[in-house]
PDB file of C-alpha atoms and ligand atoms in Angstrom:
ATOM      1  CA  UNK A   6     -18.973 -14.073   0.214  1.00 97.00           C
ATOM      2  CA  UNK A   7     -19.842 -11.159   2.796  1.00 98.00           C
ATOM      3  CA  UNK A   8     -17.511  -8.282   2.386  1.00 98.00           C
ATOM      4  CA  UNK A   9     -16.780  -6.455   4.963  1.00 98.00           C
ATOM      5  CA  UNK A  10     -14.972  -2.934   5.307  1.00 98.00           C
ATOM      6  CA  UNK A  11     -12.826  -1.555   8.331  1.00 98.00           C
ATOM      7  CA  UNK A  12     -13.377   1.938   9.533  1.00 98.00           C
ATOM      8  CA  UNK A  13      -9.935   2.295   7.302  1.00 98.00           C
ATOM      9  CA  UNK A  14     -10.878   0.607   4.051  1.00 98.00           C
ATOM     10  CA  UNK A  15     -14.896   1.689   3.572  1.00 98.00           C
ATOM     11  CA  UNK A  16     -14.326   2.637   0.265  1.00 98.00           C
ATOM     12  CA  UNK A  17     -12.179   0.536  -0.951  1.00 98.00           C
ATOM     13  CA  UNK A  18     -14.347  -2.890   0.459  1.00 98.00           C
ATOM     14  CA  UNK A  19     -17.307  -1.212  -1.105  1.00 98.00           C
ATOM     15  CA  UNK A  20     -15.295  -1.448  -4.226  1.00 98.00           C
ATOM     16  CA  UNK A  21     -14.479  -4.992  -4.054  1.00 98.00           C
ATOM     17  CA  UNK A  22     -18.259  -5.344  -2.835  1.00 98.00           C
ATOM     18  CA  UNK A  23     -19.734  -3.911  -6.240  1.00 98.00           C
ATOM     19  CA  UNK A  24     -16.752  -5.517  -8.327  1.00 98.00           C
ATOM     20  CA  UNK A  25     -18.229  -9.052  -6.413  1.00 98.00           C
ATOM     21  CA  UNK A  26     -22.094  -8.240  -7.402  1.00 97.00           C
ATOM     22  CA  UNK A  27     -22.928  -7.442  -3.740  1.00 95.00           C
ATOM     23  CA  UNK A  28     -23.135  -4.687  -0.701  1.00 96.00           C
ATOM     24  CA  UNK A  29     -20.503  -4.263   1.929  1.00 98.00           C
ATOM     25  CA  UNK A  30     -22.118  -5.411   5.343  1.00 98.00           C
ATOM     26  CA  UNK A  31     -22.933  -2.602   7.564  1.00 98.00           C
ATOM     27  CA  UNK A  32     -20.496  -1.919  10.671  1.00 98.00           C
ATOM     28  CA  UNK A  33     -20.253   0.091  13.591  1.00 98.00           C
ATOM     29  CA  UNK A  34     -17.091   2.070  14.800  1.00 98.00           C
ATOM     30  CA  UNK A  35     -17.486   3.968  17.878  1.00 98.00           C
ATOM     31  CA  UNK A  36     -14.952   4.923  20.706  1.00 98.00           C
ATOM     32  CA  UNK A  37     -15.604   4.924  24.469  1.00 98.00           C
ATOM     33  CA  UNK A  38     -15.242   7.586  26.650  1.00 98.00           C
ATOM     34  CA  UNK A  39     -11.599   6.512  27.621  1.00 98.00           C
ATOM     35  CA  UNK A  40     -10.544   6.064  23.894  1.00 97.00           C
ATOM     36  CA  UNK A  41     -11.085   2.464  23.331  1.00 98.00           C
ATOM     37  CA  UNK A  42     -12.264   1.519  20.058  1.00 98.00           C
ATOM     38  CA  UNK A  43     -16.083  -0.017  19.825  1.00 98.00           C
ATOM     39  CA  UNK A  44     -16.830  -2.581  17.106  1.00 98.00           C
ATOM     40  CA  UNK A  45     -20.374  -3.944  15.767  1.00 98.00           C
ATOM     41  CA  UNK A  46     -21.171  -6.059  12.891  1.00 98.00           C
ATOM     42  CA  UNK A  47     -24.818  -5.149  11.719  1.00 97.00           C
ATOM     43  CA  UNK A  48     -25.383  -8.409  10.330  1.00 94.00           C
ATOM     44  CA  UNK A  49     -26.862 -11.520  12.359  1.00 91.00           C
ATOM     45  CA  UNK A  50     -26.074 -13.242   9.138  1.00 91.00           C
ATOM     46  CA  UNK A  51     -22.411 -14.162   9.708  1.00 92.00           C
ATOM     47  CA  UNK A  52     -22.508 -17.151  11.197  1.00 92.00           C
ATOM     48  CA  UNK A  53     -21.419 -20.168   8.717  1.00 90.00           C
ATOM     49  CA  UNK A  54     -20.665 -17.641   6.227  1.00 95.00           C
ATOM     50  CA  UNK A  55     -17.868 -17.443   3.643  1.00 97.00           C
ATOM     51  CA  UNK A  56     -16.659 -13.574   4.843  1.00 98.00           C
ATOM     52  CA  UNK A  57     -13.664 -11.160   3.727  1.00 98.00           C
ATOM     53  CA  UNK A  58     -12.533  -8.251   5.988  1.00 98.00           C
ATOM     54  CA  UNK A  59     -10.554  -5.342   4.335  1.00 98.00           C
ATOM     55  CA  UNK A  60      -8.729  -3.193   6.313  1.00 98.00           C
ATOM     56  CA  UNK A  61      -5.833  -1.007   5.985  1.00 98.00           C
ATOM     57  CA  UNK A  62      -3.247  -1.334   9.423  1.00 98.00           C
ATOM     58  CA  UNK A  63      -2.344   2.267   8.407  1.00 97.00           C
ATOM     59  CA  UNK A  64      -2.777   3.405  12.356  1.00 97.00           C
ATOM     60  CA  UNK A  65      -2.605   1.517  15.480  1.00 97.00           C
ATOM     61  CA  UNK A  66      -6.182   1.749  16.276  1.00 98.00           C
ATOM     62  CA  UNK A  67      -6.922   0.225  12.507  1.00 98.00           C
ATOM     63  CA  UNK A  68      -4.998  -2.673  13.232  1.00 98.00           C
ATOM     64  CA  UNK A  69      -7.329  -3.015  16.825  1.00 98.00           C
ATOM     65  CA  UNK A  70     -10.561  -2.563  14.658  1.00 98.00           C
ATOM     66  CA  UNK A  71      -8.981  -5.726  12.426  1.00 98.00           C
ATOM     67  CA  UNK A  72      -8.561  -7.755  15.284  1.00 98.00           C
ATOM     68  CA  UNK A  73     -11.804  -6.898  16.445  1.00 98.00           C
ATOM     69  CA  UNK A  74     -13.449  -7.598  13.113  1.00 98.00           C
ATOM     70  CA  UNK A  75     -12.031 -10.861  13.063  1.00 98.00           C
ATOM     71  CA  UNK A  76     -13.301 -11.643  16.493  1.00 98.00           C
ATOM     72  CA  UNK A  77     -16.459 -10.331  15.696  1.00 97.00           C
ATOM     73  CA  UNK A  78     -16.568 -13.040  12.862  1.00 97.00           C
ATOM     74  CA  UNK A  79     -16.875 -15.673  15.467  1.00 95.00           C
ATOM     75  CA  UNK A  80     -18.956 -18.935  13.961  1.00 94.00           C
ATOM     76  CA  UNK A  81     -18.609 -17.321  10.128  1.00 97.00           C
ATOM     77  CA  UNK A  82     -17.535 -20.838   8.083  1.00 97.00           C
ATOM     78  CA  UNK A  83     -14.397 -18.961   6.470  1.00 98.00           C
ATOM     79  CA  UNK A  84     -12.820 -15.623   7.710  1.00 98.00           C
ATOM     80  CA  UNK A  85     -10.428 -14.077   4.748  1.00 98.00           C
ATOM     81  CA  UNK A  86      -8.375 -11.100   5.951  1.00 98.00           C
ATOM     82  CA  UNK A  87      -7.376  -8.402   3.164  1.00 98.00           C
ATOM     83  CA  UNK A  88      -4.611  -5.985   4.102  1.00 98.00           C
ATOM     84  CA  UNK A  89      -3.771  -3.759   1.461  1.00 98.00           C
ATOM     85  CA  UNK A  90      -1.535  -1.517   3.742  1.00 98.00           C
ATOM     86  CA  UNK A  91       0.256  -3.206   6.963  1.00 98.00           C
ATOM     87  CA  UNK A  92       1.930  -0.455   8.902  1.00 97.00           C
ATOM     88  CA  UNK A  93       4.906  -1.498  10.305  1.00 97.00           C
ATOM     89  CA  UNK A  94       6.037  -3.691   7.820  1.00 95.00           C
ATOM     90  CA  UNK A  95       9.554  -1.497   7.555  1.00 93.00           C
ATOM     91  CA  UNK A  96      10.600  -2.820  10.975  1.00 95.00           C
ATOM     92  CA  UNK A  97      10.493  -6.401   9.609  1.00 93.00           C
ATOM     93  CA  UNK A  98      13.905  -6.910  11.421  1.00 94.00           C
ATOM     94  CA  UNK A  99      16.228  -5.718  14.071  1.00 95.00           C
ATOM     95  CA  UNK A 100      18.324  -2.910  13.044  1.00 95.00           C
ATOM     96  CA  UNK A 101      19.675  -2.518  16.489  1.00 95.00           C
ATOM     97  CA  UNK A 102      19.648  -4.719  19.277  1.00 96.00           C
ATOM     98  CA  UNK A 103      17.028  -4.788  21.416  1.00 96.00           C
ATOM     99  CA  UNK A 104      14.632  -3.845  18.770  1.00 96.00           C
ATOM    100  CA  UNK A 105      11.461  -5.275  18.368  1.00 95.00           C
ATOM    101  CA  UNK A 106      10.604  -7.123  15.285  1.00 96.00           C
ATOM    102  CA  UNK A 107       7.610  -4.995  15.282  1.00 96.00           C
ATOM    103  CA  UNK A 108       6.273  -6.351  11.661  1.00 97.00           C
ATOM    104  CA  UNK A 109       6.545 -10.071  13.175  1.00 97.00           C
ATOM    105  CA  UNK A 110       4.493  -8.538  16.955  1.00 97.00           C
ATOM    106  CA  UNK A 111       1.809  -7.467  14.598  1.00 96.00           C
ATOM    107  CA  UNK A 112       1.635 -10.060  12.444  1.00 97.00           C
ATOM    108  CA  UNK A 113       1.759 -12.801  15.158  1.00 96.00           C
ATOM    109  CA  UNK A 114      -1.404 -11.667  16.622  1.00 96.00           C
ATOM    110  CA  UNK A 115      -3.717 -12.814  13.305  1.00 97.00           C
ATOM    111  CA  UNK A 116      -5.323 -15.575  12.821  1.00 96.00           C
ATOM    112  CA  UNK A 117      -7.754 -16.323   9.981  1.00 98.00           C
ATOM    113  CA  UNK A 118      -8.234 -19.135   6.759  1.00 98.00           C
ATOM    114  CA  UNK A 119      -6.739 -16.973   3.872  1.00 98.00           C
ATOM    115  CA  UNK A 120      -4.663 -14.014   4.191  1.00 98.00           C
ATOM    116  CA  UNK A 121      -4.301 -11.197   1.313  1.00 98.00           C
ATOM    117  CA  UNK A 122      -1.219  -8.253   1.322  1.00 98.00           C
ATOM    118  CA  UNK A 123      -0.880  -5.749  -1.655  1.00 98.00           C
ATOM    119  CA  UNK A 124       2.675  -5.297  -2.364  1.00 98.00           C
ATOM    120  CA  UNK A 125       3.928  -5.501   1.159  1.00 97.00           C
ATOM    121  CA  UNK A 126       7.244  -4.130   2.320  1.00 94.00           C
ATOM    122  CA  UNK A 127       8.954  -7.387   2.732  1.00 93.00           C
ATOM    123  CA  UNK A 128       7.419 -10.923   1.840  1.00 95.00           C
ATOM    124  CA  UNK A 129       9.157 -12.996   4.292  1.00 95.00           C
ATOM    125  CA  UNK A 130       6.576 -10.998   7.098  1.00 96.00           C
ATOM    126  CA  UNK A 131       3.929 -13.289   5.768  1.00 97.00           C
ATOM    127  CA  UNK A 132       5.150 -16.266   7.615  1.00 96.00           C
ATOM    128  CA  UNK A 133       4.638 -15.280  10.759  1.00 96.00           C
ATOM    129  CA  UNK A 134       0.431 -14.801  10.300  1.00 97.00           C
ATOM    130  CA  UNK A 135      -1.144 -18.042  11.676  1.00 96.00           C
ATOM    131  CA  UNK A 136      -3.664 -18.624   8.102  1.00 98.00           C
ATOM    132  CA  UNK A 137      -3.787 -21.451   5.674  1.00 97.00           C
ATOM    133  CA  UNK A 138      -2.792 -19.278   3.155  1.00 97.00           C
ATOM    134  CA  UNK A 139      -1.147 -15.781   2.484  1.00 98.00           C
ATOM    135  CA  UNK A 140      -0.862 -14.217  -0.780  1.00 98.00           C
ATOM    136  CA  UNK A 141       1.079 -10.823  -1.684  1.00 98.00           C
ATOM    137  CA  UNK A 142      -1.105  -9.248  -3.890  1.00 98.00           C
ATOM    138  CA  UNK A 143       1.006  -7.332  -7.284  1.00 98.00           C
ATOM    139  CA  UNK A 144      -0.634  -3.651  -8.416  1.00 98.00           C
ATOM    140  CA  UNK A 145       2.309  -2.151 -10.023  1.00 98.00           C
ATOM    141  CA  UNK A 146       0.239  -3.297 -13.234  1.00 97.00           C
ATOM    142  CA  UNK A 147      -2.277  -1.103 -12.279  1.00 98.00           C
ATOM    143  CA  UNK A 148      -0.715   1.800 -11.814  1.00 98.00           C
ATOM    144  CA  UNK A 149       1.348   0.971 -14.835  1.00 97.00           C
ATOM    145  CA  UNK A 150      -1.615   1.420 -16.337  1.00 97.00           C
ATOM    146  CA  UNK A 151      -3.120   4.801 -15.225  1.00 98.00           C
ATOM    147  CA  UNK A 152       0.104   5.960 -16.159  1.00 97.00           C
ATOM    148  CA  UNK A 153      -0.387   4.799 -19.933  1.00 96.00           C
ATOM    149  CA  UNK A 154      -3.238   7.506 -20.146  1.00 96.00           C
ATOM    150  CA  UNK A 155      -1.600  10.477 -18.761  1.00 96.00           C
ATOM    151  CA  UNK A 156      -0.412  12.532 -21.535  1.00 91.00           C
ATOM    152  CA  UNK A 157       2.941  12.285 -20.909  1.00 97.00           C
ATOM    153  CA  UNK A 158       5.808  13.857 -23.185  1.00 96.00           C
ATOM    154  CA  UNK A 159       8.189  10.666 -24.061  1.00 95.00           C
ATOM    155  CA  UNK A 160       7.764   9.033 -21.010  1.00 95.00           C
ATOM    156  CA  UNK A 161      10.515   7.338 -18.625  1.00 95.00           C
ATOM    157  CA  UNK A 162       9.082   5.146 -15.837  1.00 95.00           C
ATOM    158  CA  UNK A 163      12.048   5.741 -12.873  1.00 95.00           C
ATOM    159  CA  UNK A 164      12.550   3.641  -9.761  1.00 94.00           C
ATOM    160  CA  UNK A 165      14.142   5.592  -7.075  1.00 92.00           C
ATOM    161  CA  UNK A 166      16.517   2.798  -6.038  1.00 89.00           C
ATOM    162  CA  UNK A 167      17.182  -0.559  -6.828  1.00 89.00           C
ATOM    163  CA  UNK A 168      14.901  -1.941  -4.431  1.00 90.00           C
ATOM    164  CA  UNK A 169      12.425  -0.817  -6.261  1.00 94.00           C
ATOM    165  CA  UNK A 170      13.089  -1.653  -9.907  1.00 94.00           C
ATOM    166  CA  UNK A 171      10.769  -4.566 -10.022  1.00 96.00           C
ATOM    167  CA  UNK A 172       7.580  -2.370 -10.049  1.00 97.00           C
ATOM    168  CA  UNK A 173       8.997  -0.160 -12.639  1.00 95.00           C
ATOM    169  CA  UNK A 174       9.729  -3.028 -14.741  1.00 95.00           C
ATOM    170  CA  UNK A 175       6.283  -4.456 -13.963  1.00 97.00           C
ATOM    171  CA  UNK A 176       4.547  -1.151 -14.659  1.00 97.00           C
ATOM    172  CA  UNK A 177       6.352  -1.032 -17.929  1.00 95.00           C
ATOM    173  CA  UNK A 178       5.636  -4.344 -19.132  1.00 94.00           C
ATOM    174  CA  UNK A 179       2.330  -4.256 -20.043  1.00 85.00           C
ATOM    175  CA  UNK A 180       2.327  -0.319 -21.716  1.00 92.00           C
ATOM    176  CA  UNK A 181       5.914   0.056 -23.322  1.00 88.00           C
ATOM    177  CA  UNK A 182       6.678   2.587 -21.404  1.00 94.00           C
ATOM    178  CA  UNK A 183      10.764   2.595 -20.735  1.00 93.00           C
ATOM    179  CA  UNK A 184      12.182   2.564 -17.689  1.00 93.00           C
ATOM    180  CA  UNK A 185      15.703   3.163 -15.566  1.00 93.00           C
ATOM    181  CA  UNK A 186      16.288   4.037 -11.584  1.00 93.00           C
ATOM    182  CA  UNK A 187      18.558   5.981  -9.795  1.00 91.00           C
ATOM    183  CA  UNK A 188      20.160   4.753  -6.454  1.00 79.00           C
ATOM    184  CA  UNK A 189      20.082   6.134  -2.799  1.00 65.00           C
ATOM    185  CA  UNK A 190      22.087   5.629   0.148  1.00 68.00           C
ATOM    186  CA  UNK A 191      19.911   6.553   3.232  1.00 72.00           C
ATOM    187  CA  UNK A 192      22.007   8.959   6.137  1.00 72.00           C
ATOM    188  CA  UNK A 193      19.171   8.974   8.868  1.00 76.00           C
ATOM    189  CA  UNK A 194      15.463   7.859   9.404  1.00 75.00           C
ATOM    190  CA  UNK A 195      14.847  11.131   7.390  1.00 75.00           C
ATOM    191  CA  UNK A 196      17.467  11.882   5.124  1.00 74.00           C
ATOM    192  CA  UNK A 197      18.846  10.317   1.918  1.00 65.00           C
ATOM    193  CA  UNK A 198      21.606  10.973  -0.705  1.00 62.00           C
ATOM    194  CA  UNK A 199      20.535   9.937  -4.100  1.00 66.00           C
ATOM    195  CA  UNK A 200      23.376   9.527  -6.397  1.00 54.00           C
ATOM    196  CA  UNK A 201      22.415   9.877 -10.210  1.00 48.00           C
ATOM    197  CA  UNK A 202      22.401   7.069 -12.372  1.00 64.00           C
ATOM    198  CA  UNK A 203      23.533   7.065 -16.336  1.00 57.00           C
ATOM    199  CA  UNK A 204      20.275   8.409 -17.858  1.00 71.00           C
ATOM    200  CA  UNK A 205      18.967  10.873 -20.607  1.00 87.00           C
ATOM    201  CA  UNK A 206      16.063  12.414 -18.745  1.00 92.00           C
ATOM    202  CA  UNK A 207      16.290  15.654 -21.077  1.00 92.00           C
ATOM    203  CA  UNK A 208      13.178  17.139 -21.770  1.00 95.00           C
ATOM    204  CA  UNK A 209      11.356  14.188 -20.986  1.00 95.00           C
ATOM    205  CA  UNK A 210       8.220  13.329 -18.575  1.00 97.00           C
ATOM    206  CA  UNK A 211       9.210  10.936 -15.874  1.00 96.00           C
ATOM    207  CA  UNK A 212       7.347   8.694 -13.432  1.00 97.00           C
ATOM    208  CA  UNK A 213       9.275   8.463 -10.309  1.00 97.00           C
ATOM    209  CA  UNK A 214       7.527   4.921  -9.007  1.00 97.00           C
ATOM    210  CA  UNK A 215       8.500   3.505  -5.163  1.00 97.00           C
ATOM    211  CA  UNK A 216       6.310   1.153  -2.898  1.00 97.00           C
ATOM    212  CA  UNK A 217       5.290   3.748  -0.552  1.00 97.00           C
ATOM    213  CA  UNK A 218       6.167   7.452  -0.222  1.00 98.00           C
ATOM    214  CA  UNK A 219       6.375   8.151   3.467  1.00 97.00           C
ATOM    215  CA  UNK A 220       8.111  11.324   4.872  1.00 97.00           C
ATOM    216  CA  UNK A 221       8.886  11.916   1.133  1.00 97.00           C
ATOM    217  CA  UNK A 222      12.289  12.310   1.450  1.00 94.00           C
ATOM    218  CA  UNK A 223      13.371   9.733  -1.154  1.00 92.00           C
ATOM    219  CA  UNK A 224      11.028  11.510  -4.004  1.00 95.00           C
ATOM    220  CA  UNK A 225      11.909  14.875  -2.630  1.00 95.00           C
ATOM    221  CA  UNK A 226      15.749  14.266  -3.672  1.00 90.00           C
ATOM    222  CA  UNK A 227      14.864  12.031  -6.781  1.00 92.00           C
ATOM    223  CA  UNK A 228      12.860  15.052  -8.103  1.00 95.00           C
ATOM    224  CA  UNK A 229      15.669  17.186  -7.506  1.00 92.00           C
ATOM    225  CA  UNK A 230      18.093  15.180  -9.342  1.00 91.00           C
ATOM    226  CA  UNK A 231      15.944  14.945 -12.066  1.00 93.00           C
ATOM    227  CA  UNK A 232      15.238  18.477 -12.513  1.00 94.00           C
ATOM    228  CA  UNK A 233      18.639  19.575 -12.602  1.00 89.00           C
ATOM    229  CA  UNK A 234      19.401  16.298 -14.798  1.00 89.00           C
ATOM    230  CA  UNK A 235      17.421  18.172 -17.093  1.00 92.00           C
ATOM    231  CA  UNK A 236      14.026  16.322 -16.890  1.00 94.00           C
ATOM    232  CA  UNK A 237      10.411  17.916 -18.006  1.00 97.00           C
ATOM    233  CA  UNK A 238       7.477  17.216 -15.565  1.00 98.00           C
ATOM    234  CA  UNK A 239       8.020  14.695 -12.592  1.00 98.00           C
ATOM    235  CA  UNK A 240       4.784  12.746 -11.368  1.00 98.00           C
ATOM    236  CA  UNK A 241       5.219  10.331  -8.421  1.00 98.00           C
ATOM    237  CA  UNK A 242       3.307   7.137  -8.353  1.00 98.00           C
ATOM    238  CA  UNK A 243       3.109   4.815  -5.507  1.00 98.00           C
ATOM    239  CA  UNK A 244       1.080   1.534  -4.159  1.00 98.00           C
ATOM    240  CA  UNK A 245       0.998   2.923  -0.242  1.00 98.00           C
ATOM    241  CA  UNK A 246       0.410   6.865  -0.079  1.00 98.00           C
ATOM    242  CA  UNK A 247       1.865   6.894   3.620  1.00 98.00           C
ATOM    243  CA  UNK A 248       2.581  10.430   3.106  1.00 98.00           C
ATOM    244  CA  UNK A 249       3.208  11.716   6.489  1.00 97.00           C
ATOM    245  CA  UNK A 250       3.411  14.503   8.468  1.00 96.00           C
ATOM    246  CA  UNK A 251       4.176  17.342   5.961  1.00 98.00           C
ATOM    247  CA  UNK A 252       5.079  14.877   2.928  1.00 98.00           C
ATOM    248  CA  UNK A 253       2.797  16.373   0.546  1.00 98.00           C
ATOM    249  CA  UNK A 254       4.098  19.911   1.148  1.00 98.00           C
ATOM    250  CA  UNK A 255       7.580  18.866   0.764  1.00 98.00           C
ATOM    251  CA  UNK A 256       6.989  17.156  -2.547  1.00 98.00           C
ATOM    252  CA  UNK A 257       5.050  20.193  -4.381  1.00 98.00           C
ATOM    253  CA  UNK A 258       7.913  22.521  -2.957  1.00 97.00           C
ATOM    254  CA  UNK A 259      10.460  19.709  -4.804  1.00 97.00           C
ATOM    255  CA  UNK A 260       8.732  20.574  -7.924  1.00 97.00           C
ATOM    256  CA  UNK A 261       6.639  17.577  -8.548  1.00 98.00           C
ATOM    257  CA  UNK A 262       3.865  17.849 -11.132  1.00 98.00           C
ATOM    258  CA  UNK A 263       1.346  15.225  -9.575  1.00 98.00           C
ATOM    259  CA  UNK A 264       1.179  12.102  -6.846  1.00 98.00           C
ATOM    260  CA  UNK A 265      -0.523   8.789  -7.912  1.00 98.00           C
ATOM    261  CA  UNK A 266      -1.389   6.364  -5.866  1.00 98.00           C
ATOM    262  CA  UNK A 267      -3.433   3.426  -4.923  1.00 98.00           C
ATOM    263  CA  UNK A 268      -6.239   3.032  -2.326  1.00 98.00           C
ATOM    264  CA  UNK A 269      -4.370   0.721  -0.334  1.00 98.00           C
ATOM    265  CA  UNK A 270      -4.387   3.653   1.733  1.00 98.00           C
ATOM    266  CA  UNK A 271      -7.420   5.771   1.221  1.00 98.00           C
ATOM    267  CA  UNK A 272      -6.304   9.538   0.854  1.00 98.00           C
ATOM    268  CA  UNK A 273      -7.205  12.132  -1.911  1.00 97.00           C
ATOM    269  CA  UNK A 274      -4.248  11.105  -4.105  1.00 98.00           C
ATOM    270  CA  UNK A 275      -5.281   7.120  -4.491  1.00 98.00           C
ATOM    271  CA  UNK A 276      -6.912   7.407  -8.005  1.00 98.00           C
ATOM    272  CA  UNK A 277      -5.785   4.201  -9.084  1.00 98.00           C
ATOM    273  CA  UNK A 278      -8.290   1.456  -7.097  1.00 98.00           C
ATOM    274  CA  UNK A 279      -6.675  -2.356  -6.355  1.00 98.00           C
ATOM    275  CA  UNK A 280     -10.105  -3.360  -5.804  1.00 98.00           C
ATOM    276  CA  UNK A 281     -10.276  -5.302  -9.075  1.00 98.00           C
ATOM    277  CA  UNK A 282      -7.211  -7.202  -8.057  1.00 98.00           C
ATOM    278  CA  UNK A 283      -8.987  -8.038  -4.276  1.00 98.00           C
ATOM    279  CA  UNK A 284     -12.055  -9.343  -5.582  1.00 98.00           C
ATOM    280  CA  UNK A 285      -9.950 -11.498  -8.469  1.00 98.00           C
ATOM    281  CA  UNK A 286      -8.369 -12.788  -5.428  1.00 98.00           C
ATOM    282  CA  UNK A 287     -11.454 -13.358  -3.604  1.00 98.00           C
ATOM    283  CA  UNK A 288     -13.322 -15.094  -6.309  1.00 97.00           C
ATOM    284  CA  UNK A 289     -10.661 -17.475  -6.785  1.00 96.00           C
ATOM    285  CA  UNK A 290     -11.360 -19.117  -3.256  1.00 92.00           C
TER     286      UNK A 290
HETATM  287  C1  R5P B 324      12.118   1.947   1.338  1.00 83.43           C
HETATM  288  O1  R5P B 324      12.618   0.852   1.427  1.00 83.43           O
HETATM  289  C2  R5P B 324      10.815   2.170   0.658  1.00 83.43           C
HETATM  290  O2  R5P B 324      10.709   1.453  -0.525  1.00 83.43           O
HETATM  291  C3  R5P B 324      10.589   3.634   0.371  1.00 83.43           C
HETATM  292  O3  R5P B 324      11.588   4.077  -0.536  1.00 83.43           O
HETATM  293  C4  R5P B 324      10.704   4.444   1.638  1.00 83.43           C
HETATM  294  O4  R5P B 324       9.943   3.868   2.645  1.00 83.43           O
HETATM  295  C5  R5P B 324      10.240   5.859   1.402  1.00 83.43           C
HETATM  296  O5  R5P B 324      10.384   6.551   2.599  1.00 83.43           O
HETATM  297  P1  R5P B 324      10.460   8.107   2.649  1.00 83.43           P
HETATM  298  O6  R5P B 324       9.289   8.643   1.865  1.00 83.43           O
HETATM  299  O7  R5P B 324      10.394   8.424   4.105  1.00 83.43           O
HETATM  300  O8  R5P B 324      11.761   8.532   2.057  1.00 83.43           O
END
């Protein structure tokens, strides 16, 4: 199978690449003068080919480089489509009428034989991609795992709401580590009240764990609880290091001790890789 990386997911396709005994295929990524995105597969090879795109929809302009990937693919004998991070998955219904349904606009627009998410924001957005098959993709295990070799002082995995007790639980499974969450009620886009849950956090190291940390306003307040709760060191972990606009910033101010995440979204904090995972995925086909 021919892996090949969006402008978005380089390293992470090179990854999956080595973890699959082979090379990524060489692209091209240019812009025009006017701002519209230019797209070249290096490789006169593709035709009648087994192929797997990875690519992050983390901006608008990466999810026009994966439609033009796929295009690009034209005459390959099997186009697989791996997006570890699909921006706009939070709008995956209307919150207010006349709202777009923008996670089923974006997802509309694929086509392609087998489809691959990592943890995405809501499953039921898989149904609307025209593929044979979609799979959600699970790497709470992973990071489940990194966390096992911190050196962490009586650990407590913590979801920050209910929503997101699942990957705590998963991430506990397999290393023993215990875990709890706290719950939130959200005020605006930006703000959240999290009100504490019945937990001994005294003196202990905890692992605040979500899907995605985006504005950080949901860890921001969960470290703050925590710390006056009475807790030691507070490390975030996440699958999708959104972290925008001044996210990081906000989080250090809150007092966190350190961000882990995946490379779903490839930024200097994704230290745990999901490649192994992809190219499990992709080996089973
Ligand atoms: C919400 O449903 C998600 O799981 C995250 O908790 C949320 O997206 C985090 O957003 P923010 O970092 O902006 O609080």
């Amino acid at each position: 199978m021919k892996i090949i990386g969006g402008p978005a997911s380089q390293l992470l396709a090179s990854r999956v690449a080595g973890k699959m005994n082979s090379k990524p295929v060489l692209c091209e990524f240019d812009k025009f003068p006017d701002g519209e995105l230019y797209t070249r597969i290096l490789d006169d090879n593709i035709e009648n080919e087994k192929i797997a795109i990875i690519q992050c929809t983390y901006t608008d302009s990466d999810f026009i480089s994966l439609l033009q990937l796929i295009d690009a693919c034209e005459g390959a004998e099997q186009v697989n489509v791996v997006i570890p991070y699909l921006g706009y998955s939070r709008q995956d219904e209307k919150f207010k009428s006349g709202e777009a349904i923008s996670a089923r606009a974006i997802t509309r627009a694929l086509t392609a034989d087998n489809v691959f998410t990592v943890n995405i924001h809501e499953k039921s957005i898989l149904e609307y991609i025209n593929a044979n098959s979609t799979t959600d993709l699970e790497a709470s295990y992973l990071l489940g795992n990194h966390i096992e070799t911190l050196d962490l002082k009586e650990p407590l995995i913590v979801a920050p709401d209910s929503g997101a007790i699942y990957l705590a639980e998963n991430a506990s499974s397999k290393t023993g580590i215990e875990y709890d969450y706290l719950e939130k009620e959200r005020i605006s886009g930006e703000k959240v009240s999290i009100k504490t849950k019945n937990m001994d956090v005294t003196g202990r190291d905890v692992v605040l764990l979500d899907d995605m940390i985006a504005t950080g306003g949901t860890m921001a307040e969960s470290i703050k609880i925590l710390k006056s709760q009475g807790a030691n060191d507070v490390y975030l972990a996440c699958i999708h290091p959104v972290l925008a606009k001044n996210a990081v910033l906000r989080l250090f101010n809150a007092g966190v001790r350190d961000i882990i995440s995946t490379d779903t979204i490839e930024k200097a904090e994704s230290v745990v890789s999901v490649a192994p995972l992809i190219a499990d995925s992709l080996n089973k086909i």
